[in-house]
Structures are given as C-alpha cells and as structure tokens.
CSV table of C-alpha atoms in Angstrom, one decimal:
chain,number,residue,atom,x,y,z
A,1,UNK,CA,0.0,0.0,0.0
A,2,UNK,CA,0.8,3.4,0.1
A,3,UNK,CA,3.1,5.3,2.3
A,4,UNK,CA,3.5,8.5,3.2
A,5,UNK,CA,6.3,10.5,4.9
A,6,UNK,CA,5.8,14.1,5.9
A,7,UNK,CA,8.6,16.5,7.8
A,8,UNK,CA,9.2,18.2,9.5
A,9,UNK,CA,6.3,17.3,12.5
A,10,UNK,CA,6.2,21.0,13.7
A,11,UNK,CA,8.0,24.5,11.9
A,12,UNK,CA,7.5,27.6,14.0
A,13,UNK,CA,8.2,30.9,11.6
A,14,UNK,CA,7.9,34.1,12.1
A,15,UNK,CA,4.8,36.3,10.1
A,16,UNK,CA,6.3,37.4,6.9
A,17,UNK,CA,8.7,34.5,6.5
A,18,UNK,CA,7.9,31.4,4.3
A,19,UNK,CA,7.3,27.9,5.8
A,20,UNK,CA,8.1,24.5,3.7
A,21,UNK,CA,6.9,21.2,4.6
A,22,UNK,CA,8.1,18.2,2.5
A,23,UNK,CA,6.1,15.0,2.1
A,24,UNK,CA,7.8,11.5,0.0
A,25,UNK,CA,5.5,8.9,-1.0
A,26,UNK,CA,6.1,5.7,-1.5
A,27,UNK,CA,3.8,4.0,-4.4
A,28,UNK,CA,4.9,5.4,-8.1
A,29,UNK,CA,1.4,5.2,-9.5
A,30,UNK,CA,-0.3,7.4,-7.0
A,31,UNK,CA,-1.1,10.5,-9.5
A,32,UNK,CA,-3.0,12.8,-7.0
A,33,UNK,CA,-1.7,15.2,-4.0
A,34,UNK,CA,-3.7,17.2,-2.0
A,35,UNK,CA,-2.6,19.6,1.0
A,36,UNK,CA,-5.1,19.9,3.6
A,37,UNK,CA,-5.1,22.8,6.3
A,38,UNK,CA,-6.7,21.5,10.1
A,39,UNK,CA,-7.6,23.7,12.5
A,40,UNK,CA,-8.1,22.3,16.3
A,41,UNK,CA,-11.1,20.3,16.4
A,42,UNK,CA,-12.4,20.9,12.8
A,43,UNK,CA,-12.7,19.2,9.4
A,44,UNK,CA,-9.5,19.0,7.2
A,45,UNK,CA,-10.1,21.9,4.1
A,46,UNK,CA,-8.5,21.7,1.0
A,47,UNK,CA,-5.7,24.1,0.2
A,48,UNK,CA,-4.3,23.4,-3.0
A,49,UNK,CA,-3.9,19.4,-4.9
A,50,UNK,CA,-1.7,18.6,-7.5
A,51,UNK,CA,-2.0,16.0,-10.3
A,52,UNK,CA,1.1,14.2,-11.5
A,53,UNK,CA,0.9,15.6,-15.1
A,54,UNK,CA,2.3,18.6,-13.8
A,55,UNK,CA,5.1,19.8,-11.6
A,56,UNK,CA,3.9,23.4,-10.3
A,57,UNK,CA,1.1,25.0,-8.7
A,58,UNK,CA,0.1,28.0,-7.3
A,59,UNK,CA,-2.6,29.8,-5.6
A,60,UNK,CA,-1.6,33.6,-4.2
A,61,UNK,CA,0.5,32.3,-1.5
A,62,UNK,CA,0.5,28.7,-0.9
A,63,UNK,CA,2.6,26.6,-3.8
A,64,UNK,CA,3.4,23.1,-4.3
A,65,UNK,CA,5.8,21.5,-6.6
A,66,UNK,CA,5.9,17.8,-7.3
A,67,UNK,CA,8.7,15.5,-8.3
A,68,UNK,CA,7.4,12.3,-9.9
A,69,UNK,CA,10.9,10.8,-10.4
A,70,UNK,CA,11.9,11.1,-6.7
A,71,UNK,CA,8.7,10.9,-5.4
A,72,UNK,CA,8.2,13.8,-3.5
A,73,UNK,CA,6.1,16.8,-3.1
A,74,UNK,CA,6.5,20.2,-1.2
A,75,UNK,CA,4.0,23.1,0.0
A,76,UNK,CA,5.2,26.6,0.2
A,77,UNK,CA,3.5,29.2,2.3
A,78,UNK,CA,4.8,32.4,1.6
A,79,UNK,CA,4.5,35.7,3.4
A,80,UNK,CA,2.7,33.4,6.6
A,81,UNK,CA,0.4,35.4,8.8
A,82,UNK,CA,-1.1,34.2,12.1
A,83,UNK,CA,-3.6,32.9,10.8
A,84,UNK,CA,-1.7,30.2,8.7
A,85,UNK,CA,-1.1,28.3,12.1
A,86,UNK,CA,-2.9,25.0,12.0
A,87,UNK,CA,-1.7,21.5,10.9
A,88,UNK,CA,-1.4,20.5,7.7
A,89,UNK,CA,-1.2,16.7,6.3
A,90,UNK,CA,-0.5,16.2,2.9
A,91,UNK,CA,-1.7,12.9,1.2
A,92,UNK,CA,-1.5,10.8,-2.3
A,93,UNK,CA,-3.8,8.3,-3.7
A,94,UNK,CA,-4.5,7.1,-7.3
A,95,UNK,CA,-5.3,4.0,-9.3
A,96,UNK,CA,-3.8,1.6,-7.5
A,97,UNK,CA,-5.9,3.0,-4.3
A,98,UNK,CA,-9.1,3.4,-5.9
A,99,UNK,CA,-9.0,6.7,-4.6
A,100,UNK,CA,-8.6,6.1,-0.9
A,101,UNK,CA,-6.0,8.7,0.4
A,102,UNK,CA,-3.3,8.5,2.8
A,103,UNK,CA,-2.0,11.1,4.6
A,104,UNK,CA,1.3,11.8,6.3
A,105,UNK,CA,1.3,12.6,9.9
A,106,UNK,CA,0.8,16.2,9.4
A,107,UNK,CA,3.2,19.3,10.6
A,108,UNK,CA,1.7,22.0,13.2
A,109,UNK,CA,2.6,25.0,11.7
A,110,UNK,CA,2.8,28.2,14.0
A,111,UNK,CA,3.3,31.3,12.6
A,112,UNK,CA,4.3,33.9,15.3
A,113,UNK,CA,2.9,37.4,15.4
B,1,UNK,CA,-18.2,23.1,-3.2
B,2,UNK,CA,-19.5,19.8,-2.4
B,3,UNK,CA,-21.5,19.4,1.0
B,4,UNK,CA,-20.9,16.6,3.8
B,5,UNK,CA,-22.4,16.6,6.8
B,6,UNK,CA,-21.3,14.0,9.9
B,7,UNK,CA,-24.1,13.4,12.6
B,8,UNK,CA,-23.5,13.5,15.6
B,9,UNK,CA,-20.6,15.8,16.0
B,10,UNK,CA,-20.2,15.1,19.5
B,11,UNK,CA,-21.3,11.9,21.6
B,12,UNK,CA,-20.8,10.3,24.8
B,13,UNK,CA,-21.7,6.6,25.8
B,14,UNK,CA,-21.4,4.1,28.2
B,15,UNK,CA,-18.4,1.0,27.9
B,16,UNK,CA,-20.4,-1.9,26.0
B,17,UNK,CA,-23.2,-0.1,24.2
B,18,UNK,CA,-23.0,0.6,20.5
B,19,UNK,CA,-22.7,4.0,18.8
B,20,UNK,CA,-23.8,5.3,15.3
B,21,UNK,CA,-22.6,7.7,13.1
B,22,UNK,CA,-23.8,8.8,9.6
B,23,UNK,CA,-22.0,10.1,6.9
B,24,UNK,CA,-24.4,12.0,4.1
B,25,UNK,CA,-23.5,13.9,1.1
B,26,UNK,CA,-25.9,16.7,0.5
B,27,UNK,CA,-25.6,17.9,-2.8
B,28,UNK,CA,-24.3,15.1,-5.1
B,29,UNK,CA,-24.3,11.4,-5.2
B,30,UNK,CA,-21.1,10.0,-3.0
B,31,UNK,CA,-20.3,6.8,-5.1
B,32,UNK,CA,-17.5,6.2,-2.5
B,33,UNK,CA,-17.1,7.3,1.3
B,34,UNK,CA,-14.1,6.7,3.5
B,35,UNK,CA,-13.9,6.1,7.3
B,36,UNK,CA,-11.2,7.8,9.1
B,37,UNK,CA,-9.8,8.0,13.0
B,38,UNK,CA,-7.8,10.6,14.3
B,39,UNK,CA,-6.2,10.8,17.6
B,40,UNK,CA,-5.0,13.9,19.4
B,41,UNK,CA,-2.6,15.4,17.4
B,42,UNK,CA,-1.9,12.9,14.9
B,43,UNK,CA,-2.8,12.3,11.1
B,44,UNK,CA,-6.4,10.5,10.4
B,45,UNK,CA,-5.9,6.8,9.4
B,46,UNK,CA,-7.9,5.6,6.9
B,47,UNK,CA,-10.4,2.5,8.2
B,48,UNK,CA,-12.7,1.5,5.6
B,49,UNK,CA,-13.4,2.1,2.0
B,50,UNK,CA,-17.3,2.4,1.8
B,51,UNK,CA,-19.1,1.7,-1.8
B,52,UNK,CA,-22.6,1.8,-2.1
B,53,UNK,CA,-24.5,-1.0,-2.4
B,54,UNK,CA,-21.3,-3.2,-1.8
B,55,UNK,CA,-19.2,-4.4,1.5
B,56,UNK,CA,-16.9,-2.3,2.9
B,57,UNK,CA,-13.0,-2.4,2.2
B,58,UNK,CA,-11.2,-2.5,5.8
B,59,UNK,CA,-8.1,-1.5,5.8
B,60,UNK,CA,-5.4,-4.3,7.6
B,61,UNK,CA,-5.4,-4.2,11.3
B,62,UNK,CA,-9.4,-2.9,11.4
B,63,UNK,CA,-11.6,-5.1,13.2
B,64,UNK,CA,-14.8,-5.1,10.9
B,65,UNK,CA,-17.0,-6.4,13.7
B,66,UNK,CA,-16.2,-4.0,15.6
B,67,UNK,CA,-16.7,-1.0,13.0
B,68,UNK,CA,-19.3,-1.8,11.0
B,69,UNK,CA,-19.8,0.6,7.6
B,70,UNK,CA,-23.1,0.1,6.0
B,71,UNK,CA,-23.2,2.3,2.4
B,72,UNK,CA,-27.0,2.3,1.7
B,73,UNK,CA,-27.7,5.2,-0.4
B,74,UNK,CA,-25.5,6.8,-2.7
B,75,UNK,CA,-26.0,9.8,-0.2
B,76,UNK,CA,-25.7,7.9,3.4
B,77,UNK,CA,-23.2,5.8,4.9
B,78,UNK,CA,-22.8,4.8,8.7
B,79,UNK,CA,-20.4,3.6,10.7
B,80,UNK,CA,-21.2,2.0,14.2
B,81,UNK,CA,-18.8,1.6,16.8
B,82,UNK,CA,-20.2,-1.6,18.6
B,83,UNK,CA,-19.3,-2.7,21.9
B,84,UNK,CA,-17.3,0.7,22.7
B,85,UNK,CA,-14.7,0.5,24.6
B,86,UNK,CA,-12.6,3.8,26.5
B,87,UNK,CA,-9.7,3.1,23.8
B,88,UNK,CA,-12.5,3.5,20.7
B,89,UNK,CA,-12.6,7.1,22.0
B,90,UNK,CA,-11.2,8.6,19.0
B,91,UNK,CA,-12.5,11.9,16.4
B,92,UNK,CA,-14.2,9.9,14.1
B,93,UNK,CA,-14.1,11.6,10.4
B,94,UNK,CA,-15.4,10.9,6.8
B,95,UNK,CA,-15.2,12.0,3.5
B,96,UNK,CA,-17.1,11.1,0.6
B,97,UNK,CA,-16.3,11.6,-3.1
B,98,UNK,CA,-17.5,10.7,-6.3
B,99,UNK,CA,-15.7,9.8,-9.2
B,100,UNK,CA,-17.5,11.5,-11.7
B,101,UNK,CA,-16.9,14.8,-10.4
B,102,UNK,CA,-13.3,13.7,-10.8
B,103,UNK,CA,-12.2,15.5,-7.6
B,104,UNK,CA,-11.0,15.6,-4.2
B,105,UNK,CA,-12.9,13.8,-1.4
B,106,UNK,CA,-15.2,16.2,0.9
B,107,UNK,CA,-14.9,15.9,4.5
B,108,UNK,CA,-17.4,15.8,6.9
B,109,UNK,CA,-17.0,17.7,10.2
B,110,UNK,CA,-15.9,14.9,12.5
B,111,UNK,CA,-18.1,13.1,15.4
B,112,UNK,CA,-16.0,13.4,18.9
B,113,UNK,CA,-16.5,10.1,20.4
B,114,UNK,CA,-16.5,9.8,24.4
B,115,UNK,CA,-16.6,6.3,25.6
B,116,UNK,CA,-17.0,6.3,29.7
C-alpha cells in the first residue's frame, strides 16, 4: 500500500517568513496530492492538490511542486500570517488506491505574530 | 463546493453499548465514502473504504466487527462503533467523493467520540 512521509512534524516561523513542509510517497502510481489545512477540532479543508501531469502549482501564497521521479512533493506558504497556524497533512492516492487517500502525519505549523 | 455533513458531532456513551454515526453527502451522489480516525494530534488513518451498495474495504489491522460501515444510499453511509470501549474514543471523520466529479474527497465535520 501506500506510504507517506511528511517533515518536519512541527515548523514555528515568524509572520512574513515562508514555511516549507516536504512529504515522500512511496507508491509510483499514486497521480493525486492534496494539501489539507486542520484547524483544532475541525474538518480538514482543501488548500491546494496537484495532479502528477504537472510539476507546479500555485494559488496567491500557498505553492506546491511535485517531483514524480523522486517521489516527492512540497507546499510553500509564503508571506505566513497568524492565521496560517494550523496542521497540515499532505496525502496521495491514485489507481492503484481506488482513490482512498493516505495522509502523512501532518506538521503544526505556527506562525508567530 | 461539495457538501458533507457528519451526525452526531459530538457523543458520549457508556463501555459496552453501540454508537452510530452517519456520513451524508448533501448535494451530489457520494459513489464512494471513507472512514477515518484521528487521535490527538496525529494524522487521520484511513479505516474503511465504503461503496454503495457493496461491503466495505477495511483497511489491515481494522476489526470489521467492531466498526461496522453500511453504504446504503449513494448519499448515506454509517459507521457503528459496537461494543465501545474507553480506547474507541477517538474523532471519528469521513469524507465522501465521487468519481465523476473527478475531484478531491469532501470531508465531513468529524463526530468526537466519548466512551466512559
């Protein structure tokens, strides 16, 4: 099955600089990567996904970039306000999970004022 | 975006006695809903693969006696926690998707589970 690895388990930045979390996966035909933002005690929300047809996306501040031959995939949160504090799990599935995703065990993120 | 809604979001019950939770997608037709747990501070693990009309996928180490998933509806999906036990207390989430929207899963808000 699937298996992923997510680092670092907590990043404390200060507001204005950028925080990068780095997940690996482990199966090479999982084609779908999704960041997910958690805030204490709530649902995960969707921040930005990636596809593996592509190795770039971005959305105002958040990024990610995907490398299919390593197998690896980052999120980038520039210009961080407080706000950005939470934890976030990334996660891969495709095919060969029939869609079922598996996260990585997520990095609290805290973004001080 | 897509709607899921978990019910009860917050329940407490006795050691032994069984405990349901549903799982509905409110504005499209959920082909597929997964089970996860989540203990404090720590990534959800995935339990079951739910397909309507179909048994449930559990994933190794999941008793399925113990969590059983029934998918009747492509908009409904339960799972009941039977027997609970202190160490089932857990946030209990789901997420339901369906593949011809060819999108991410939709999460439901969680159900707190109190076993005393």
């Amino acid at each position: 099955g699937e298996n992923v690895e997510q680092h670092p388990s907590t990043l404390s930045v200060q507001e204005g600089d950028s925080a990068v979390i780095k997940c690996t996966y482990s199966d090479s035909a999982s084609n779908y990567f999704p960041w997910y933002k958690q805030e204490l005690g709530k649902r995960p929300q969707l921040i930005i996904d990636i596809r593996s047809n592509v190795g770039e996306k971005k959305d105002q501040r958040i990024a990610v970039t995907l490398n299919k031959t390593a197998k690896h995939f980052s999120l980038h949160i520039t210009e961080t306000q407080p706000e950005d504090s939470a934890v976030y799990f990334c996660a891969a599935s495709g095919s060969s999970t029939l869609g079922r995703l598996y996260f990585g065990r997520g990095t609290q993120l805290t973004v001080w004022p | 975006g897509a709607v899921v809604s978990q019910h009860p979001s917050r329940v407490i019950c006795k050691s032994g006695t069984s405990v349901k939770i549903e799982c509905r997608s409110l504005d499209f037709q959920a082909t597929t809903m997964f089970w996860y747990r989540q203990f404090p501070k720590k990534s959800l693990m995935l339990m079951a693969t739910s397909n309507e009309g179909s048994k449930a996928t559990y994933e190794q180490g999941v008793e399925k006696d113990k969590f059983l998933i029934n998918h009747a509806s492509l908009t409904l999906s339960t799972l009941t926690v039977t027997s609970a036990h202190p160490e089932d207390s857990s946030f209990y989430i789901c997420s339901a998707k369906s593949f011809s929207m060819n999108t991410e899963a939709f999460f439901g808000q969680g159900t707190r589970l109190t076993v005393v």
